[in-house]
Coordinates of C-alpha atoms in Angstrom, one line a residue:
X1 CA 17.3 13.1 7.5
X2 CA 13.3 14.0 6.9
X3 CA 11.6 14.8 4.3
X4 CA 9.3 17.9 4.6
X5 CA 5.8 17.8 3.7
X6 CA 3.2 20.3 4.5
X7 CA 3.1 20.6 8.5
X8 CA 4.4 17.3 9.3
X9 CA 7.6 16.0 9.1
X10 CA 8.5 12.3 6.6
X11 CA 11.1 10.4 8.1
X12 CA 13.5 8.5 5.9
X13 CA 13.7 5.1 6.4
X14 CA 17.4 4.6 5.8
X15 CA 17.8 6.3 8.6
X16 CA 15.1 5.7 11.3
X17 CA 14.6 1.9 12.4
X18 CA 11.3 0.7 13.1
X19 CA 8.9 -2.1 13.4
X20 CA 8.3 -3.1 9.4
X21 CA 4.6 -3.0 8.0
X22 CA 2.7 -6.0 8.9
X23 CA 1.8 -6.9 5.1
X24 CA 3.3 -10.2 4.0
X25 CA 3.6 -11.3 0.2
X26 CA 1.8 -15.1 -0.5
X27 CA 3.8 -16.6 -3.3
X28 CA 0.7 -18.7 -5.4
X29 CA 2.3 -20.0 -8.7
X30 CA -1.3 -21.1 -9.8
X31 CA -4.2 -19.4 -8.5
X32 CA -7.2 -21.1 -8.3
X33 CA -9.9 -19.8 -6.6
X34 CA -12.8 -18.7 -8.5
X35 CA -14.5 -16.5 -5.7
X36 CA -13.5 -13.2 -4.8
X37 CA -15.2 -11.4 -1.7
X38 CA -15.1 -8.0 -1.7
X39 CA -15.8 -5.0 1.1
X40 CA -15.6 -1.1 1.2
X41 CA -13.9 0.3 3.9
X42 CA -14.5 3.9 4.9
X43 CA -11.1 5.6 5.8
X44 CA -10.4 8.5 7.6
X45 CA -7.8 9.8 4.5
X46 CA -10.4 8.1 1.4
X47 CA -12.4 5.5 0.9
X48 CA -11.1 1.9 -0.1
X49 CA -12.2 -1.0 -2.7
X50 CA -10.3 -4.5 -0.9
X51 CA -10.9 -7.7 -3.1
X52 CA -9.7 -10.8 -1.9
X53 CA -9.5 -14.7 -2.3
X54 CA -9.3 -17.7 -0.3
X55 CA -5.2 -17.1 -0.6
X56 CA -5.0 -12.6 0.6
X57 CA -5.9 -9.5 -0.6
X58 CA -5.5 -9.8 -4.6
X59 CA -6.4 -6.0 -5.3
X60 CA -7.3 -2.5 -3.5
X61 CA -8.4 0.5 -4.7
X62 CA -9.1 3.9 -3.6
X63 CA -12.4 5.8 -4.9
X64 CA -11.0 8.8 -5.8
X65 CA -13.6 11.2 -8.1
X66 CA -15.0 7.6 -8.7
X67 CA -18.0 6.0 -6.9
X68 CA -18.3 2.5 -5.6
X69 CA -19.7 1.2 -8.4
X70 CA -17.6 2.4 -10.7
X71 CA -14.2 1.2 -9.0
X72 CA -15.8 -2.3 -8.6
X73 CA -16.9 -2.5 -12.4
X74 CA -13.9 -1.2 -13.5
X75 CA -11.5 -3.9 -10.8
X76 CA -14.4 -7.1 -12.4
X77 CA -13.6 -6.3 -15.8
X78 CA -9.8 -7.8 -15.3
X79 CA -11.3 -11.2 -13.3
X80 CA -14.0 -12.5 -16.1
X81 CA -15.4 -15.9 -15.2
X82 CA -15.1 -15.1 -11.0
X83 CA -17.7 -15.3 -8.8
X84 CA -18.1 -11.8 -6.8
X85 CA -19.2 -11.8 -3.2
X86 CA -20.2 -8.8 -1.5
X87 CA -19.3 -8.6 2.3
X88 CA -19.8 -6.2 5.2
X89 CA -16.8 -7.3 7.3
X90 CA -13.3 -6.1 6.9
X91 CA -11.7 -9.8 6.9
X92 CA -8.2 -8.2 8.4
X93 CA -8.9 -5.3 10.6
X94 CA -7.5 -3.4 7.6
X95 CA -8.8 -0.2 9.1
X96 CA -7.7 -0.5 12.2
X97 CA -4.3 -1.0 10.4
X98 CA -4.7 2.8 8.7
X99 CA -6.1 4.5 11.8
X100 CA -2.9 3.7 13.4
X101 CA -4.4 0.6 15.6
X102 CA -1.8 -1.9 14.5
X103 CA -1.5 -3.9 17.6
X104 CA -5.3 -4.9 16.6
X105 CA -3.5 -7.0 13.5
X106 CA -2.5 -9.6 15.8
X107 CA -0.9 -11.5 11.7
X108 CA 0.1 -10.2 9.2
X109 CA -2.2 -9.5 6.1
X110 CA -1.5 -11.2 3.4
X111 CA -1.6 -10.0 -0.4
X112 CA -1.8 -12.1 -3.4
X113 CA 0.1 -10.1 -5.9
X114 CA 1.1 -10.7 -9.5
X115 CA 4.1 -9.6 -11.6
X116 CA 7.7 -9.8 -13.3
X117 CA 10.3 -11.0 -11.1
X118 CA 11.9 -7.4 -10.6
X119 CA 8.5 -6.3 -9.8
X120 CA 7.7 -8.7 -7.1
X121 CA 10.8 -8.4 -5.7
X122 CA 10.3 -4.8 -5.0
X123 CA 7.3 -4.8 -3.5
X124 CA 8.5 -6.9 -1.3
X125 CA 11.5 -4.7 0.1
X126 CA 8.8 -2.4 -0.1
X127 CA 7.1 -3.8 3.0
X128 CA 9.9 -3.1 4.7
X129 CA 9.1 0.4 4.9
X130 CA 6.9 1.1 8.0
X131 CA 3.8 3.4 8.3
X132 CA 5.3 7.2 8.9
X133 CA 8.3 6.7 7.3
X134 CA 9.4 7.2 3.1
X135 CA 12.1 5.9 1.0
X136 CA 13.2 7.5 -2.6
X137 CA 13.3 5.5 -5.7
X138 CA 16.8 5.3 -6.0
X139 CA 16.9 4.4 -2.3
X140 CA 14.3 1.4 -2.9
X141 CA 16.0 0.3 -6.0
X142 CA 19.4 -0.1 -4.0
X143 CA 17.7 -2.2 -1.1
X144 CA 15.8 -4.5 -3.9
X145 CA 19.4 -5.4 -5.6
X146 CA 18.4 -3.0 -8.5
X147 CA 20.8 0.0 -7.5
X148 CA 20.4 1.3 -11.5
X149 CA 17.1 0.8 -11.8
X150 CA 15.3 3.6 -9.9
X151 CA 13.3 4.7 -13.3
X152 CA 11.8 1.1 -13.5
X153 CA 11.2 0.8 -9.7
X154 CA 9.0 4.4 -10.4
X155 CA 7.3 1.7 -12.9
X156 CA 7.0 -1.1 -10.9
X157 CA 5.0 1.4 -8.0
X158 CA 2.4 2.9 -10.8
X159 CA 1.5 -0.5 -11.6
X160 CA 1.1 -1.9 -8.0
X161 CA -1.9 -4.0 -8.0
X162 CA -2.6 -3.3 -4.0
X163 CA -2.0 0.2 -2.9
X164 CA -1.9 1.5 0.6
X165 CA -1.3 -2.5 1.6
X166 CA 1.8 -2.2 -0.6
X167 CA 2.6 1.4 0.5
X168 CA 3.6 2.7 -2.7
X169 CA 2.7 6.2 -1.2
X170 CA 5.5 6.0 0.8
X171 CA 8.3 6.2 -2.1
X172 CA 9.2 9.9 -3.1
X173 CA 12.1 11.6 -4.9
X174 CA 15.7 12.3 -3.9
X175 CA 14.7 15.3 -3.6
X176 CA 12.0 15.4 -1.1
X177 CA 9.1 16.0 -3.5
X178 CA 6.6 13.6 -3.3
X179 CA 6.9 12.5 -7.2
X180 CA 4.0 10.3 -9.3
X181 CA 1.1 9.0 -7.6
X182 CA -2.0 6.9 -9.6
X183 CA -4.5 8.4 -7.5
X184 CA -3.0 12.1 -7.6
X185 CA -0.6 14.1 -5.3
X186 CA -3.1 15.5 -3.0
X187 CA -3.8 11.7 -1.9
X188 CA -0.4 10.8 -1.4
X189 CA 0.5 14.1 1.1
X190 CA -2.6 13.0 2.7
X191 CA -1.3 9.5 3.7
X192 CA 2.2 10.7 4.2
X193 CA 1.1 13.4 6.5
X194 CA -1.7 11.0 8.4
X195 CA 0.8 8.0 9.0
X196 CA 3.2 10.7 10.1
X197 CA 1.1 12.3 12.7
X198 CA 0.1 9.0 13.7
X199 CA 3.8 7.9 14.2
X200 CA 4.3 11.1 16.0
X201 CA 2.0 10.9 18.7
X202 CA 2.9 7.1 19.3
X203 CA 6.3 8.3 20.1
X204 CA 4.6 11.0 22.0
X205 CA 2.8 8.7 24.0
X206 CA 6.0 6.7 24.4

């Protein structure tokens, strides 16, 4: 089964093994560093925000109609007290990662993220789902332990702290349409359809 969108093709993940995204979930019951680093990382699809801490990656964000500025005012207003460090490096070859060099990310990355237990728990099966590939709500909800909570999963993914690490891009509807997305339906087919061709031509090259 696939998933069409524009001129490439999504394959569903329930029914197409594959190597699972290398993004691992830190459990860290009591945070306490004060410093968070931060970079911009200029993507092929957008431009990204990454904030992280001596622990992972604690928040992204994609600049969409927003500048640099703005995203990182808007992301320090929910860490008063922290210390802010700009740096120039990406710390985890994050790009590489998104223009489809994932060999380069030789460990997985790892993300600091905060929640309810249901929450947490679906982000984690979330992972499971590797670049090129979707899943559906319903389908997520099942593999997370949830099977009647597909409305509340669509929750948990519109208030993901860390997207594109934590692919919530990649969840659609049952029916093949590509469903809510925080940073607007023209980003998501853009992601979709990049990790697709980029899964495509590494089969190709197979």
């Amino acid at each position: 089964m696939s998933k069409e969108g524009g001129d490439m093709r999504w394959h569903s993940f329930e029914t197409h093994s594959a190597t699972e995204w290398p993004v691992r979930v830190v459990d860290v019951p009591h945070p306490s560093a004060s410093q968070l680093n931060y970079c911009f990382i200029e993507l092929s699809v957008c431009p990204l925000l990454v904030v992280w801490n001596s622990d992972g990656v604690v928040r992204t964000r994609f600049l969409v109609q927003q500048s640099a500025e703005a995203a990182l005012a808007a992301l320090q207003q929910d860490y008063p007290g922290h210390r802010w460090q700009a740096v120039d490096q990406d710390p985890y070859r994050m790009a590489a990662l998104l223009e489809g060099q994932g060999s380069s990310v030789t460990q997985p990355i790892p993300v600091v993220v905060s929640g309810t237990p249901f929450q947490r728990a679906v982000w984690a099966t979330l992972l499971k789902v590797p670049s090129g590939q979707v899943t559906s709500y319903g389908a997520l909800a099942c593999a997370s332990g949830f099977p009647r909570a597909s409305r509340a999963v669509g929750h948990a993914m519109a208030t993901n702290p860390i997207p594109w690490l934590v692919p919530c891009h990649r969840v659609i509807r049952h029916d093949g349409q590509l469903g809510h997305y925080s940073y607007g339906s023209d980003l998501k087919r853009q992601l979709l359809n990049w990790e697709a061709a980029l899964a495509q031509t590494k089969e190709s090259n197979r």
